[in-house]
PDB file of C-alpha atoms in Angstrom:
ATOM      1  CA  UNK A   1       4.444 -12.574  -8.455  1.00  0.00           C
ATOM      2  CA  UNK A   2       1.445 -10.757  -9.805  1.00  0.00           C
ATOM      3  CA  UNK A   3       0.549  -7.070  -9.695  1.00  0.00           C
ATOM      4  CA  UNK A   4      -3.090  -6.264  -8.926  1.00  0.00           C
ATOM      5  CA  UNK A   5      -4.940  -2.947  -8.880  1.00  0.00           C
ATOM      6  CA  UNK A   6      -7.224  -2.937  -5.830  1.00  0.00           C
ATOM      7  CA  UNK A   7     -10.636  -1.306  -5.673  1.00  0.00           C
ATOM      8  CA  UNK A   8     -12.568   0.015  -2.707  1.00  0.00           C
ATOM      9  CA  UNK A   9     -14.451  -3.282  -2.543  1.00  0.00           C
ATOM     10  CA  UNK A  10     -11.267  -5.379  -2.184  1.00  0.00           C
ATOM     11  CA  UNK A  11     -11.136  -5.023   1.598  1.00  0.00           C
ATOM     12  CA  UNK A  12     -10.518  -8.743   1.976  1.00  0.00           C
ATOM     13  CA  UNK A  13      -6.877  -7.774   1.330  1.00  0.00           C
ATOM     14  CA  UNK A  14      -6.724  -5.837   4.624  1.00  0.00           C
ATOM     15  CA  UNK A  15      -5.279  -8.707   6.731  1.00  0.00           C
ATOM     16  CA  UNK A  16      -2.459  -9.277   4.212  1.00  0.00           C
ATOM     17  CA  UNK A  17      -1.823  -5.539   3.948  1.00  0.00           C
ATOM     18  CA  UNK A  18      -1.805  -5.308   7.743  1.00  0.00           C
ATOM     19  CA  UNK A  19       0.826  -8.042   7.995  1.00  0.00           C
ATOM     20  CA  UNK A  20       2.945  -6.222   5.402  1.00  0.00           C
ATOM     21  CA  UNK A  21       2.448  -2.910   7.221  1.00  0.00           C
ATOM     22  CA  UNK A  22       3.602  -4.330  10.569  1.00  0.00           C
ATOM     23  CA  UNK A  23       6.590  -6.055   8.959  1.00  0.00           C
ATOM     24  CA  UNK A  24       7.768  -2.801   7.376  1.00  0.00           C
ATOM     25  CA  UNK A  25       7.347  -0.853  10.626  1.00  0.00           C
ATOM     26  CA  UNK A  26       9.036  -3.610  12.669  1.00  0.00           C
ATOM     27  CA  UNK A  27      11.910  -3.455  10.188  1.00  0.00           C
ATOM     28  CA  UNK A  28      12.377   0.269  10.812  1.00  0.00           C
ATOM     29  CA  UNK A  29      10.469   1.545   7.783  1.00  0.00           C
ATOM     30  CA  UNK A  30       9.417   5.182   7.960  1.00  0.00           C
ATOM     31  CA  UNK A  31       5.722   5.248   7.124  1.00  0.00           C
ATOM     32  CA  UNK A  32       4.698   8.116   9.373  1.00  0.00           C
ATOM     33  CA  UNK A  33       3.690   5.808  12.238  1.00  0.00           C
ATOM     34  CA  UNK A  34       5.360   4.994  15.540  1.00  0.00           C
ATOM     35  CA  UNK A  35       6.470   1.457  16.349  1.00  0.00           C
ATOM     36  CA  UNK A  36       3.719   1.077  18.952  1.00  0.00           C
ATOM     37  CA  UNK A  37       0.896   1.275  16.389  1.00  0.00           C
ATOM     38  CA  UNK A  38      -1.768  -1.285  17.215  1.00  0.00           C
ATOM     39  CA  UNK A  39      -4.137  -3.405  15.136  1.00  0.00           C
ATOM     40  CA  UNK A  40      -7.019  -0.915  15.457  1.00  0.00           C
ATOM     41  CA  UNK A  41      -4.881   1.998  14.245  1.00  0.00           C
ATOM     42  CA  UNK A  42      -3.565  -0.057  11.349  1.00  0.00           C
ATOM     43  CA  UNK A  43      -7.075  -1.102  10.357  1.00  0.00           C
ATOM     44  CA  UNK A  44      -8.267   2.514  10.553  1.00  0.00           C
ATOM     45  CA  UNK A  45      -5.424   3.542   8.250  1.00  0.00           C
ATOM     46  CA  UNK A  46      -6.275   0.895   5.616  1.00  0.00           C
ATOM     47  CA  UNK A  47     -10.022   1.641   5.885  1.00  0.00           C
ATOM     48  CA  UNK A  48      -9.183   5.264   5.031  1.00  0.00           C
ATOM     49  CA  UNK A  49      -7.084   4.175   2.057  1.00  0.00           C
ATOM     50  CA  UNK A  50      -9.840   1.914   0.714  1.00  0.00           C
ATOM     51  CA  UNK A  51     -12.430   4.682   1.236  1.00  0.00           C
ATOM     52  CA  UNK A  52     -10.390   6.988  -1.049  1.00  0.00           C
ATOM     53  CA  UNK A  53      -9.804   4.532  -3.895  1.00  0.00           C
ATOM     54  CA  UNK A  54     -11.192   5.708  -7.202  1.00  0.00           C
ATOM     55  CA  UNK A  55     -10.131   7.548 -10.352  1.00  0.00           C
ATOM     56  CA  UNK A  56      -7.600   9.765  -8.539  1.00  0.00           C
ATOM     57  CA  UNK A  57      -6.379   7.408  -5.829  1.00  0.00           C
ATOM     58  CA  UNK A  58      -4.960   4.004  -6.705  1.00  0.00           C
ATOM     59  CA  UNK A  59      -3.555   1.092  -4.706  1.00  0.00           C
ATOM     60  CA  UNK A  60      -1.480  -1.705  -6.213  1.00  0.00           C
ATOM     61  CA  UNK A  61      -0.365  -4.886  -4.511  1.00  0.00           C
ATOM     62  CA  UNK A  62       2.357  -7.219  -5.669  1.00  0.00           C
ATOM     63  CA  UNK A  63       1.158 -10.590  -4.495  1.00  0.00           C
ATOM     64  CA  UNK A  64       2.218 -14.181  -4.278  1.00  0.00           C
ATOM     65  CA  UNK A  65      -1.051 -16.045  -3.880  1.00  0.00           C
ATOM     66  CA  UNK A  66      -2.912 -14.341  -1.042  1.00  0.00           C
ATOM     67  CA  UNK A  67       0.276 -12.868   0.448  1.00  0.00           C
ATOM     68  CA  UNK A  68       1.066  -9.169  -0.089  1.00  0.00           C
ATOM     69  CA  UNK A  69       4.763  -8.906  -0.985  1.00  0.00           C
ATOM     70  CA  UNK A  70       4.568  -5.159  -1.517  1.00  0.00           C
ATOM     71  CA  UNK A  71       2.239  -2.267  -2.148  1.00  0.00           C
ATOM     72  CA  UNK A  72       2.238   1.289  -3.436  1.00  0.00           C
ATOM     73  CA  UNK A  73      -0.329   4.066  -3.652  1.00  0.00           C
ATOM     74  CA  UNK A  74      -0.665   6.748  -6.307  1.00  0.00           C
ATOM     75  CA  UNK A  75      -2.541   9.994  -5.794  1.00  0.00           C
ATOM     76  CA  UNK A  76      -3.276  11.833  -9.035  1.00  0.00           C
ATOM     77  CA  UNK A  77      -3.573  15.614  -9.019  1.00  0.00           C
ATOM     78  CA  UNK A  78      -7.110  16.725  -9.820  1.00  0.00           C
ATOM     79  CA  UNK A  79      -6.338  20.353 -10.638  1.00  0.00           C
ATOM     80  CA  UNK A  80      -6.761  21.396 -14.278  1.00  0.00           C
ATOM     81  CA  UNK A  81      -3.145  22.551 -14.479  1.00  0.00           C
ATOM     82  CA  UNK A  82      -1.787  19.491 -12.691  1.00  0.00           C
ATOM     83  CA  UNK A  83      -3.176  16.495 -14.512  1.00  0.00           C
ATOM     84  CA  UNK A  84       0.351  15.520 -15.508  1.00  0.00           C
ATOM     85  CA  UNK A  85       1.343  15.182 -11.840  1.00  0.00           C
ATOM     86  CA  UNK A  86       0.923  12.445  -9.268  1.00  0.00           C
ATOM     87  CA  UNK A  87       2.314  11.572  -5.863  1.00  0.00           C
ATOM     88  CA  UNK A  88       3.705   8.123  -5.095  1.00  0.00           C
ATOM     89  CA  UNK A  89       2.815   7.175  -1.525  1.00  0.00           C
ATOM     90  CA  UNK A  90       3.678   4.410   0.927  1.00  0.00           C
ATOM     91  CA  UNK A  91       5.832   2.135  -1.208  1.00  0.00           C
ATOM     92  CA  UNK A  92       6.295  -0.938   1.010  1.00  0.00           C
ATOM     93  CA  UNK A  93       8.053  -4.249   0.411  1.00  0.00           C
ATOM     94  CA  UNK A  94       8.016  -7.104   2.919  1.00  0.00           C
ATOM     95  CA  UNK A  95      11.480  -7.827   4.325  1.00  0.00           C
ATOM     96  CA  UNK A  96      11.245 -11.429   3.079  1.00  0.00           C
ATOM     97  CA  UNK A  97      10.538 -10.237  -0.478  1.00  0.00           C
ATOM     98  CA  UNK A  98      13.269  -7.631  -0.861  1.00  0.00           C
ATOM     99  CA  UNK A  99      15.916  -7.857  -3.591  1.00  0.00           C
ATOM    100  CA  UNK A 100      13.454  -9.763  -5.814  1.00  0.00           C
ATOM    101  CA  UNK A 101      12.217  -6.900  -8.011  1.00  0.00           C
ATOM    102  CA  UNK A 102       8.983  -6.226  -6.109  1.00  0.00           C
ATOM    103  CA  UNK A 103       9.521  -2.455  -5.844  1.00  0.00           C
ATOM    104  CA  UNK A 104      10.537  -2.244  -9.496  1.00  0.00           C
ATOM    105  CA  UNK A 105       7.360  -4.074 -10.512  1.00  0.00           C
ATOM    106  CA  UNK A 106       5.246  -1.744  -8.387  1.00  0.00           C
TER     107      UNK A 106
END
């Protein structure tokens, strides 16, 4: 397992992230999407995430080769009085990778 910090140019990870996304939803994960989400909606979601990546929005993937075992997003507060705050978003771990320390590593 290796943890990588993705950039906006790392869109080649979208297929692996899509597979992870569908696995989590199929397993009953609550990500703010209905079970009938399709490939186009999933791709639109990840495009939006990649478009936001930068100093205040981060995306990490725990990988095994080219397979995404898990992912998490971090949104840092940009307000002058909130630079000590951040919001953890969309922590996902593939059902096959659970109980192996993926979430703890993320």
